[in-house]
Coordinates of C-alpha atoms and ligand atoms in Angstrom, one line a residue:
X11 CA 24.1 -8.3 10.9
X12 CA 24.0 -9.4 7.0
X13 CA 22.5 -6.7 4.4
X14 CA 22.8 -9.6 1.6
X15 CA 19.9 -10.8 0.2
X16 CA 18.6 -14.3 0.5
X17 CA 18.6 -16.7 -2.4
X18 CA 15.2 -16.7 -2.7
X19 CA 14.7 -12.6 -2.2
X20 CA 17.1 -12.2 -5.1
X21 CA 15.1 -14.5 -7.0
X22 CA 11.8 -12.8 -6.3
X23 CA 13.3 -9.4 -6.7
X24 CA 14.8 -9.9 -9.8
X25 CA 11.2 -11.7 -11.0
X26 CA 9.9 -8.7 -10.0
X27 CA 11.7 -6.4 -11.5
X28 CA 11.8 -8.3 -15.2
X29 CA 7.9 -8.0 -14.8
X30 CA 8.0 -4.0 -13.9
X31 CA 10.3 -3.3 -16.5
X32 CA 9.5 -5.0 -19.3
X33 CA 5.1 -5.6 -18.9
X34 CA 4.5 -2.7 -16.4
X35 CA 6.5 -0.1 -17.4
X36 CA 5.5 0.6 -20.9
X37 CA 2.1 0.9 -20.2
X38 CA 2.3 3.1 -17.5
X39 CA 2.4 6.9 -19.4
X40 CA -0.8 4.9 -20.5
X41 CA -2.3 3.9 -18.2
X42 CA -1.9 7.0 -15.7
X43 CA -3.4 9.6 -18.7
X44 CA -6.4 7.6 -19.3
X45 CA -7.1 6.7 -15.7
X46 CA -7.6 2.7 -17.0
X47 CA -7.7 0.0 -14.5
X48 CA -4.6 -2.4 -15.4
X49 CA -6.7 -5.9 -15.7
X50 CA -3.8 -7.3 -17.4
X51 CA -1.5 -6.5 -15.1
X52 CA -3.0 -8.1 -12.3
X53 CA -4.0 -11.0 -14.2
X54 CA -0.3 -11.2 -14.3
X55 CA 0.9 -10.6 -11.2
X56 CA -1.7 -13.7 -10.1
X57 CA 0.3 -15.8 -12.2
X58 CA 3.7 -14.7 -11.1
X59 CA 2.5 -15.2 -7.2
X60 CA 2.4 -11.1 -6.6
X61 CA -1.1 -10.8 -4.9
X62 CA -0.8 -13.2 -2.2
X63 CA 3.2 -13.1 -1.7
X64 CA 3.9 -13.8 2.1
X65 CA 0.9 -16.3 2.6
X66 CA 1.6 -19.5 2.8
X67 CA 1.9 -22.0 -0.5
X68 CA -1.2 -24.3 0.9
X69 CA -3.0 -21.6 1.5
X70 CA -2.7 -20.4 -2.1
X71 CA 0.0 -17.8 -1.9
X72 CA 3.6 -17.3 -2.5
X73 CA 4.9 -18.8 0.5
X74 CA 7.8 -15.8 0.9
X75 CA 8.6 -13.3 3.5
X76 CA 8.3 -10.0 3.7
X77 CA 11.5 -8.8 2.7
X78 CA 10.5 -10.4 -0.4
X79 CA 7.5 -8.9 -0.7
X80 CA 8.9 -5.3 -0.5
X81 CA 11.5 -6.1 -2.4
X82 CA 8.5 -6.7 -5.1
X83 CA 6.8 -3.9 -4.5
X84 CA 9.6 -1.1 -4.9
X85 CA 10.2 -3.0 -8.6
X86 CA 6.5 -3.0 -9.8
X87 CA 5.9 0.4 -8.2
X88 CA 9.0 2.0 -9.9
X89 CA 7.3 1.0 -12.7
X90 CA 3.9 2.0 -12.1
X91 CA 2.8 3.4 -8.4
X92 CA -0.8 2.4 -9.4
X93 CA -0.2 -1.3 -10.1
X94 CA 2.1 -1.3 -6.7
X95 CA -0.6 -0.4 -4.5
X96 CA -3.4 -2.5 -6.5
X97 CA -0.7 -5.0 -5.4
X98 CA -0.2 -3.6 -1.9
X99 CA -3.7 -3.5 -0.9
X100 CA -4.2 -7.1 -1.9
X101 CA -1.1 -8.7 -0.1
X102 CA -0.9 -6.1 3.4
X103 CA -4.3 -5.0 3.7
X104 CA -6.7 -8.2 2.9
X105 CA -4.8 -11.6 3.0
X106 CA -2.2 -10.6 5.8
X107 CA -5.2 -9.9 8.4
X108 CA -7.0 -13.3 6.6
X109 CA -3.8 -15.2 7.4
X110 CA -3.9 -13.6 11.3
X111 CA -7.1 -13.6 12.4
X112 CA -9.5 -15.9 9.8
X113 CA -11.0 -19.3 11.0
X114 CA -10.3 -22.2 8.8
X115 CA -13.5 -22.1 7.0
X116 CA -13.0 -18.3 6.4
X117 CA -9.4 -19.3 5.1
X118 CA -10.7 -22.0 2.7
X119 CA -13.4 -19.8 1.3
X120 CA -11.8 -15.7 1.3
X121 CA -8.6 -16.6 1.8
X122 CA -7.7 -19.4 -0.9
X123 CA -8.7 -17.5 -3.8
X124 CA -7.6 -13.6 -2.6
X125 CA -3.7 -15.2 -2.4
X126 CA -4.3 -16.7 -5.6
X127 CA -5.0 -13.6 -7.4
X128 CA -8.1 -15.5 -8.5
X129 CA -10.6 -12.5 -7.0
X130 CA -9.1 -9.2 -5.8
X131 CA -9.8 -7.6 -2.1
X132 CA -10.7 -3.9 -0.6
X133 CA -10.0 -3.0 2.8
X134 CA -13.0 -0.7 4.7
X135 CA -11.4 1.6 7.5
X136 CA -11.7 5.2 6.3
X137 CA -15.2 7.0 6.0
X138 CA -16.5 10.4 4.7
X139 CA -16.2 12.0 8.2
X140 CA -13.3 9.6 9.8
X141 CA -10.4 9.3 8.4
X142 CA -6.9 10.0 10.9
X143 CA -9.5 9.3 13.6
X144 CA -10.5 5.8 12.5
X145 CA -11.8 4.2 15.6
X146 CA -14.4 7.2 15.7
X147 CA -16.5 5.4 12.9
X148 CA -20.5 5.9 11.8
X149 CA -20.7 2.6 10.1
X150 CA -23.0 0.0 12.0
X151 CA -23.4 -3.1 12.5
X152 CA -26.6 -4.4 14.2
X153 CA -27.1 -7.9 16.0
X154 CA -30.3 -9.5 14.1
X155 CA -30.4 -13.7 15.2
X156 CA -27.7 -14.7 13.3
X157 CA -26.6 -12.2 11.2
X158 CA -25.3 -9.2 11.7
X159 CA -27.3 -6.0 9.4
X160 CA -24.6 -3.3 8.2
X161 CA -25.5 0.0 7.4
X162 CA -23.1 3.2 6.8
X163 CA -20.3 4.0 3.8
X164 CA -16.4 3.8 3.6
X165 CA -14.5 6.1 1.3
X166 CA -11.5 6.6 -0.3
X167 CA -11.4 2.0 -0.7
X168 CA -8.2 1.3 -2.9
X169 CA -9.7 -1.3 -5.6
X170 CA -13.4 -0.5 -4.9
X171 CA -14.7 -0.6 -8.1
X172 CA -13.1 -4.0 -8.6
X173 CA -13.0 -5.8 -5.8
X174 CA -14.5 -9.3 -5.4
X175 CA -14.2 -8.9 -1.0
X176 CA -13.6 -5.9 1.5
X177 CA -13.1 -6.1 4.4
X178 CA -15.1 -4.0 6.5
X179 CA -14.7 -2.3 10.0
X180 CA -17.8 -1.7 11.8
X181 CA -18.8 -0.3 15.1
X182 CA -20.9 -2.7 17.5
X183 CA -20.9 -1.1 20.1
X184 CA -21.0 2.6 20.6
X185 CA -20.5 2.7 24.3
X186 CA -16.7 0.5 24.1
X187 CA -15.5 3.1 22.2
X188 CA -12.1 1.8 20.0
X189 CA -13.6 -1.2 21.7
X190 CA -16.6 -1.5 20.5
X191 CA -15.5 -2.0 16.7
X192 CA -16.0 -5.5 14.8
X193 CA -14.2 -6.6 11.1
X194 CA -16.4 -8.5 8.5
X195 CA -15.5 -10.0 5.2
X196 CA -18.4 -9.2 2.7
X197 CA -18.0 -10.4 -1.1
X198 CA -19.2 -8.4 -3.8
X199 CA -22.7 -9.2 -4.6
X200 CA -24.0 -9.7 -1.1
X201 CA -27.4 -7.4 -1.0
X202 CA -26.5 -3.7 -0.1
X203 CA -23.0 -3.7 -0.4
X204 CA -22.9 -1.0 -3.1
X205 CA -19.6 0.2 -4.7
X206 CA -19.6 3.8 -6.1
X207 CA -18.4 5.6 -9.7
X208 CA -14.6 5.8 -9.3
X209 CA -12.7 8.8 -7.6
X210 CA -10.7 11.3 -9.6
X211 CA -7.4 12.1 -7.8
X212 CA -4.1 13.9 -8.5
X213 CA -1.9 10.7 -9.0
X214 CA -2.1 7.0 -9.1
X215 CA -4.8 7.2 -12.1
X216 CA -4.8 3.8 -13.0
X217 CA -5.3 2.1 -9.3
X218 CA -9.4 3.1 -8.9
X219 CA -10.8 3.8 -5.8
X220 CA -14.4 4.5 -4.5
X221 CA -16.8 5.1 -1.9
X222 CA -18.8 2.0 -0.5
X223 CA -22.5 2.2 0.4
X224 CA -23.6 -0.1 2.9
X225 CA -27.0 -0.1 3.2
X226 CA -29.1 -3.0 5.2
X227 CA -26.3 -5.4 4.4
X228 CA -27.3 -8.5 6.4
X229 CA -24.0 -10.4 6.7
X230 CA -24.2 -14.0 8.7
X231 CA -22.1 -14.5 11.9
X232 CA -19.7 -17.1 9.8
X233 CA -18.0 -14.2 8.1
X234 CA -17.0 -11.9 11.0
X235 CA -12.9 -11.6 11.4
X236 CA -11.9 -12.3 14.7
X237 CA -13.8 -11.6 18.0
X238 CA -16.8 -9.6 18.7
X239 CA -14.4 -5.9 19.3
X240 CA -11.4 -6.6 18.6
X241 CA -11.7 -4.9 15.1
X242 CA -9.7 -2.1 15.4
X243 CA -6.6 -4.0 16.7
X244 CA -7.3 -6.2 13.6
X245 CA -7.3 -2.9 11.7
X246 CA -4.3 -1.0 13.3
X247 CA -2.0 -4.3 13.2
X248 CA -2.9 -5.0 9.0
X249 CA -1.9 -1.3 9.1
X250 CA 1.8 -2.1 10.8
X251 CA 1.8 -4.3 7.9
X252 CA 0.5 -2.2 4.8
X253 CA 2.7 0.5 5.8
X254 CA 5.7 -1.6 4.7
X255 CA 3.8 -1.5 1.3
X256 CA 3.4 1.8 0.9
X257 CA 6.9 2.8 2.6
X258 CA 7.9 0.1 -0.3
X259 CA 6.0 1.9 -3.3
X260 CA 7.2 5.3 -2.1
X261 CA 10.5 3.9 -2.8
X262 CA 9.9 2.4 -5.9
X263 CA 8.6 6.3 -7.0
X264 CA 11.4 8.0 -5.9
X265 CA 14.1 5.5 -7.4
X266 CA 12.5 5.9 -10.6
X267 CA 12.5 9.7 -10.7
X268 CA 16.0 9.5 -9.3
X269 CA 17.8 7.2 -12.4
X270 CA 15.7 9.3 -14.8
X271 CA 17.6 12.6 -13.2
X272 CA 20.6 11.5 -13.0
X273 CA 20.9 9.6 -16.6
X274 CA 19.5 13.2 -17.5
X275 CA 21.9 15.7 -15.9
X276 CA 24.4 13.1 -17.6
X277 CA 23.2 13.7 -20.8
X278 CA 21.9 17.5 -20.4
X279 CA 24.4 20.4 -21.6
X280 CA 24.3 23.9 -20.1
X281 CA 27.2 26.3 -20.6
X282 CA 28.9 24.1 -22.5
X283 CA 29.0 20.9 -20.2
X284 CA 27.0 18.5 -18.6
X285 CA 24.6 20.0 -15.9
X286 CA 26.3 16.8 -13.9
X287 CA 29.2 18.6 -13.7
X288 CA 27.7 21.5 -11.3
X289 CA 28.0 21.0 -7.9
X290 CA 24.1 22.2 -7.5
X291 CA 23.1 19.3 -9.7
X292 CA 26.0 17.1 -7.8
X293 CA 24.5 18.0 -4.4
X294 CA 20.6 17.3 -5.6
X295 CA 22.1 13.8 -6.4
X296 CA 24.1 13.1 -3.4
X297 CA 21.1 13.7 -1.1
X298 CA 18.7 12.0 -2.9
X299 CA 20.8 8.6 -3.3
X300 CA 21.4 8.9 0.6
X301 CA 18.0 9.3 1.6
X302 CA 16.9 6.4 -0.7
X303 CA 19.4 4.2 1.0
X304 CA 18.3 5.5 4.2
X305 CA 14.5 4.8 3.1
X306 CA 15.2 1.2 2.1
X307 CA 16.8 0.2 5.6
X308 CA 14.3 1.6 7.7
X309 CA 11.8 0.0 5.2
X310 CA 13.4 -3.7 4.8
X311 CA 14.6 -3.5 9.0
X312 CA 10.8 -3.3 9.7
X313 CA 10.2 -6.1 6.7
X314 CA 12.5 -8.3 8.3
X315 CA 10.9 -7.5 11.4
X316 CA 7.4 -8.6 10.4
X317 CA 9.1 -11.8 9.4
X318 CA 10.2 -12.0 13.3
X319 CA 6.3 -11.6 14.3
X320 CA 5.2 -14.4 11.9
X321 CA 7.8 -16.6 14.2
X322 CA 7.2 -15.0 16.8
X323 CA 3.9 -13.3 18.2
X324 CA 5.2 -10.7 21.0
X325 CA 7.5 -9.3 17.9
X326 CA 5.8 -6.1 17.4
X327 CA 7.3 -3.3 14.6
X328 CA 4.3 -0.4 15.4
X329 CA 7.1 2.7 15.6
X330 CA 9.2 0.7 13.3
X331 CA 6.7 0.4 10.3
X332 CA 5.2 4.3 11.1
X333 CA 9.6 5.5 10.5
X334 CA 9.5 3.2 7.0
X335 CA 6.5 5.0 5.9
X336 CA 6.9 8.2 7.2
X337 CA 10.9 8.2 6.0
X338 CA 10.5 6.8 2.5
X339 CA 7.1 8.8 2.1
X340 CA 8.7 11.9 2.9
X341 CA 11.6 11.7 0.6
X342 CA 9.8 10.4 -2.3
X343 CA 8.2 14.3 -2.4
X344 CA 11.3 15.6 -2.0
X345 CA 13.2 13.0 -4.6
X346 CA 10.4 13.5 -7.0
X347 CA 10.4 17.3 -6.7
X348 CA 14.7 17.7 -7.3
X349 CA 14.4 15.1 -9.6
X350 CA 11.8 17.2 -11.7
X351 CA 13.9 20.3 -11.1
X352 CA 16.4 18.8 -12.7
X353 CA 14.6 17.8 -15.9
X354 CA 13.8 21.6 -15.7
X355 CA 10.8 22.3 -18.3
X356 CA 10.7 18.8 -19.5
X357 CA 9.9 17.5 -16.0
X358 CA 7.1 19.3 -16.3
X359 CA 5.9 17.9 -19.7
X360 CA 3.2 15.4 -20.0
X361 CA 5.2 13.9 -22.7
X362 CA 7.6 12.4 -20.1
X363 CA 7.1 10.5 -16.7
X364 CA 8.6 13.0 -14.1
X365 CA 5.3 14.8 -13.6
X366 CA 3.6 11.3 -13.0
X367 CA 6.1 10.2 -10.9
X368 CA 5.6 14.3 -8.9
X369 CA 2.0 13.5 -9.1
X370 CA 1.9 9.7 -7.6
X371 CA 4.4 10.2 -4.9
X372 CA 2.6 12.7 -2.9
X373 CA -0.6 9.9 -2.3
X374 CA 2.1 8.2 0.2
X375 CA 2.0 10.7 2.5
X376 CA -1.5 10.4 3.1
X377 CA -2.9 7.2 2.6
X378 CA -2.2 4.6 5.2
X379 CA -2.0 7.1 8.1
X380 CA -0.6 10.6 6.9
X381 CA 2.5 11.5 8.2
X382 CA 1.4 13.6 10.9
X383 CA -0.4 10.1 12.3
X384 CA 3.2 8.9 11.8
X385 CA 4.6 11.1 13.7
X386 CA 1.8 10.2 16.7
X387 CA 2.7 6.8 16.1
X388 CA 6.4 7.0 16.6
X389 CA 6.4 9.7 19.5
X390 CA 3.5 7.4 21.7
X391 CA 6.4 4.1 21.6
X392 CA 9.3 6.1 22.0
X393 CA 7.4 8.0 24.8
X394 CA 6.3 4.6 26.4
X395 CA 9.8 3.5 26.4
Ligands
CAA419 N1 -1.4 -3.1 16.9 C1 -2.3 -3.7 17.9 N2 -3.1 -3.0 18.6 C2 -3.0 -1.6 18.5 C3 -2.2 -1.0 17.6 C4 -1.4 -1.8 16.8 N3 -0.5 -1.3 15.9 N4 -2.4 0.4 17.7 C5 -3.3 0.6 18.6 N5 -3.7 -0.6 19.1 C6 -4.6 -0.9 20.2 C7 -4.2 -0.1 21.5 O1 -3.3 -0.9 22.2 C8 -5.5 0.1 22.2 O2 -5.9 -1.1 22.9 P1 -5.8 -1.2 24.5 O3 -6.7 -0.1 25.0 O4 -6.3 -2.5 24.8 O5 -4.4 -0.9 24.8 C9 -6.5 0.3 21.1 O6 -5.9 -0.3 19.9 C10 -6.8 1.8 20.8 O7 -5.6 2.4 20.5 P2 -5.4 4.0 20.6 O8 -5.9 4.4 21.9 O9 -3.9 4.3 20.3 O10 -6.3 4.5 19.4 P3 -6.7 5.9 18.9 O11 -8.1 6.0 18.7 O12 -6.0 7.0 19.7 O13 -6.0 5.9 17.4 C11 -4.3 6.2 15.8 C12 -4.7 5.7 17.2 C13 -2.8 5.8 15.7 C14 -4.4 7.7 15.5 C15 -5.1 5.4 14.7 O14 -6.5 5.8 14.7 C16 -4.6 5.5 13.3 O15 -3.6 4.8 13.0 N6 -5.2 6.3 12.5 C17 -4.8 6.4 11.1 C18 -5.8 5.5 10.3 C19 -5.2 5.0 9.0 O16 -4.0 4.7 8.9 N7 -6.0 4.8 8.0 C20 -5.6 4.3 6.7 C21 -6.8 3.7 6.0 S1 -6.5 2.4 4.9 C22 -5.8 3.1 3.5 O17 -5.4 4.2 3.5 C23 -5.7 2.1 2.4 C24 -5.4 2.7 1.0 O18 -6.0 3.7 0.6 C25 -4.4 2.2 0.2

């Protein structure tokens, strides 16, 4: 076993993190208090190679692996958790399933551009009324000659408002059950394919996200993903994948609240010393660096282990991914909330990024598959053997 990095992950990590520190993490305050999308940010992060990282160089990404690609998104989203999962949604959630399951033609013509950062993508699971439940969906699609007809809405769709393509998971038919569910790429401006205002959440202000009205979208047969019902396999194996991303972001949160505490509680004097000198700050610290470690080698082992499945198709990381995300989500609350505790009142202050970091972290228990469908996950494979 070697922990070392590759030459080329160092080299990506370190991109990554001169970006995020010195581009993404001055705007951030910004950007989070006035809720505004970061179009600079992603135009940049299309130039550096960050929205289409693991997909191959002739197919217009980055060409890296996945260790590389969460090594990316802890940097950017320890700099801004909005920007990481505007990044996250484009690389796990539209171009990784593109890669898998498009046809040539599809690749040429979604594919191409999405990896290039040229047009931006939105993945279409979750609806008003089906969320942890997601094969249990009312969207439609109808048979009509050629085309399919789509008719329904998806909420809660992480770049939305912006997105040039979703990808959208429909049921075909009722009677098959998880079965019966079929995945279409649709680009913005196809007839009824109507994105809503924005959402106003607790955290991640700057990464918008709406609900999508579908209604009488005629889609031809040319831009349906994979076979007729396999859809939600499609669905659930992007989501082994995206749940790297978000494991990765939670990371990135909770490592940025965590060098902000400590170079605090350095700095900080109560009864004459430095707070770091009481073993009740001392304690705070030594759990949180522990479980950050512990976070990032659950999160890279199932990382590396996506890169095993690109070589290798029976590799699968399911319980793997679900223990990354469930881990690093879970300790990014608890990091953020000792971390604010020990900034004390200023944590709580607007005028400093504790509270945004509070705020942001507690999205990564929820989106992706909360952490109770985590625990489903996990509990099914290790009770399958
Ligand atoms: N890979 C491949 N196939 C899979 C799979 C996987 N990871 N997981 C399940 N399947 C297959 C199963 O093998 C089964 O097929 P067979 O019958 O042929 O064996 C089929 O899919 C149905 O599986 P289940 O019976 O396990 O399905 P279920 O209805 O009981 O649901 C679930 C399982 C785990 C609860 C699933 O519904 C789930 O993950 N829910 C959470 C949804 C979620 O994460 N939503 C996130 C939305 S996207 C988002 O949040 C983006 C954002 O904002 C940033």
């Amino acid at each position: 076993m070697d922990f070392r990095l590759t030459e080329e992950q160092a080299l990506i990590q370190k991109s990554a993190r001169d970006f995020a520190q010195k581009e993404v993490a001055p705007k951030a305050r910004e950007l989070d208090a006035e809720g505004r999308w970061p179009t600079e940010l992603v135009a940049r992060m299309a130039e550096l190679g960050f929205l289409g990282i693991a997909v191959p160089d002739e197919l217009g990404g980055g060409g890296a692996d996945h260790v590389s690609y969460a090594l990316a998104m802890i940097e950017v989203s320890k700099a801004c958790a909005s920007t990481g999962v505007i990044m996250s949604v484009n690389n796990s959630l539209v171009c990784d399933p593109l890669w898998k399951f498009a046809d040539d033609a599809q690749k040429k013509e979604f594919l191409a551009p999405l990896a290039a950062g040229e047009q931006l993508g939105c993945f279409g699971l979750t609806e008003p009324a089906s969320g942890s439940d997601a094969s249990n969906m009312d969207t439609v699609a109808v048979r009509d000659g050629g085309d399919w007809v789509i008719n329904g809405s998806k909420n809660w769709i992480t770049n939305g408002p912006h997105a040039d393509v979703i990808l959208v998971f429909c049921c075909t038919d009722r009677s098959k059950g998880a079965k019966g569910t079929t995945a279409f790429i649709v680009p913005k401006g196809t007839k009824g394919f109507n994105p809503q205002p924005r959402d106003h959440k607790l955290g991640i202000h700057a990464a918008h996200s709406c609900t999508i009205f579908f209604e009488d979208c005629r889609v031809p047969d040319a831009w349906r993903l994979g076979n007729e019902g396999d859809g939600f396999k499609i669905a659930m194996s992007t989501l082994d994948g995206g749940r790297i991303g978000i494991a990765s972001q939670a990371i990135g949160i909770a490592e940025a609240a965590y060098e902000k505490a400590v170079a605090y509680a350095k700095e900080r004097k109560a009864f004459g010393e430095p707070i770091a000198n009481k073993q009740a700050i001392q304690f705070k610290i030594a759990d949180m660096a522990m479980q950050l470690d512990a976070a990032k080698v659950l999160t890279l082992r199932a990382a590396w282990l996506k890169d095993q499945a690109v070589k290798d198709k029976g590799v699968r990381h399911t319980s793997e991914s679900a223990m990354a995300k469930l881990y690093a989500s879970e300790i990014a609350t608890h990091v953020t909330h000792q971390a604010l505790q020990i900034f004390g009142g200023y944590g709580y202050s607007t005028e400093y990024d504790m509270e945004r970091h509070y705020r942001d972290a507690r999205i990564t228990e929820i989106y992706e598959g909360t952490s109770e469908i985590m625990r489903v996950v996990i509990s099914a494979s290790a009770l399958r053997g």
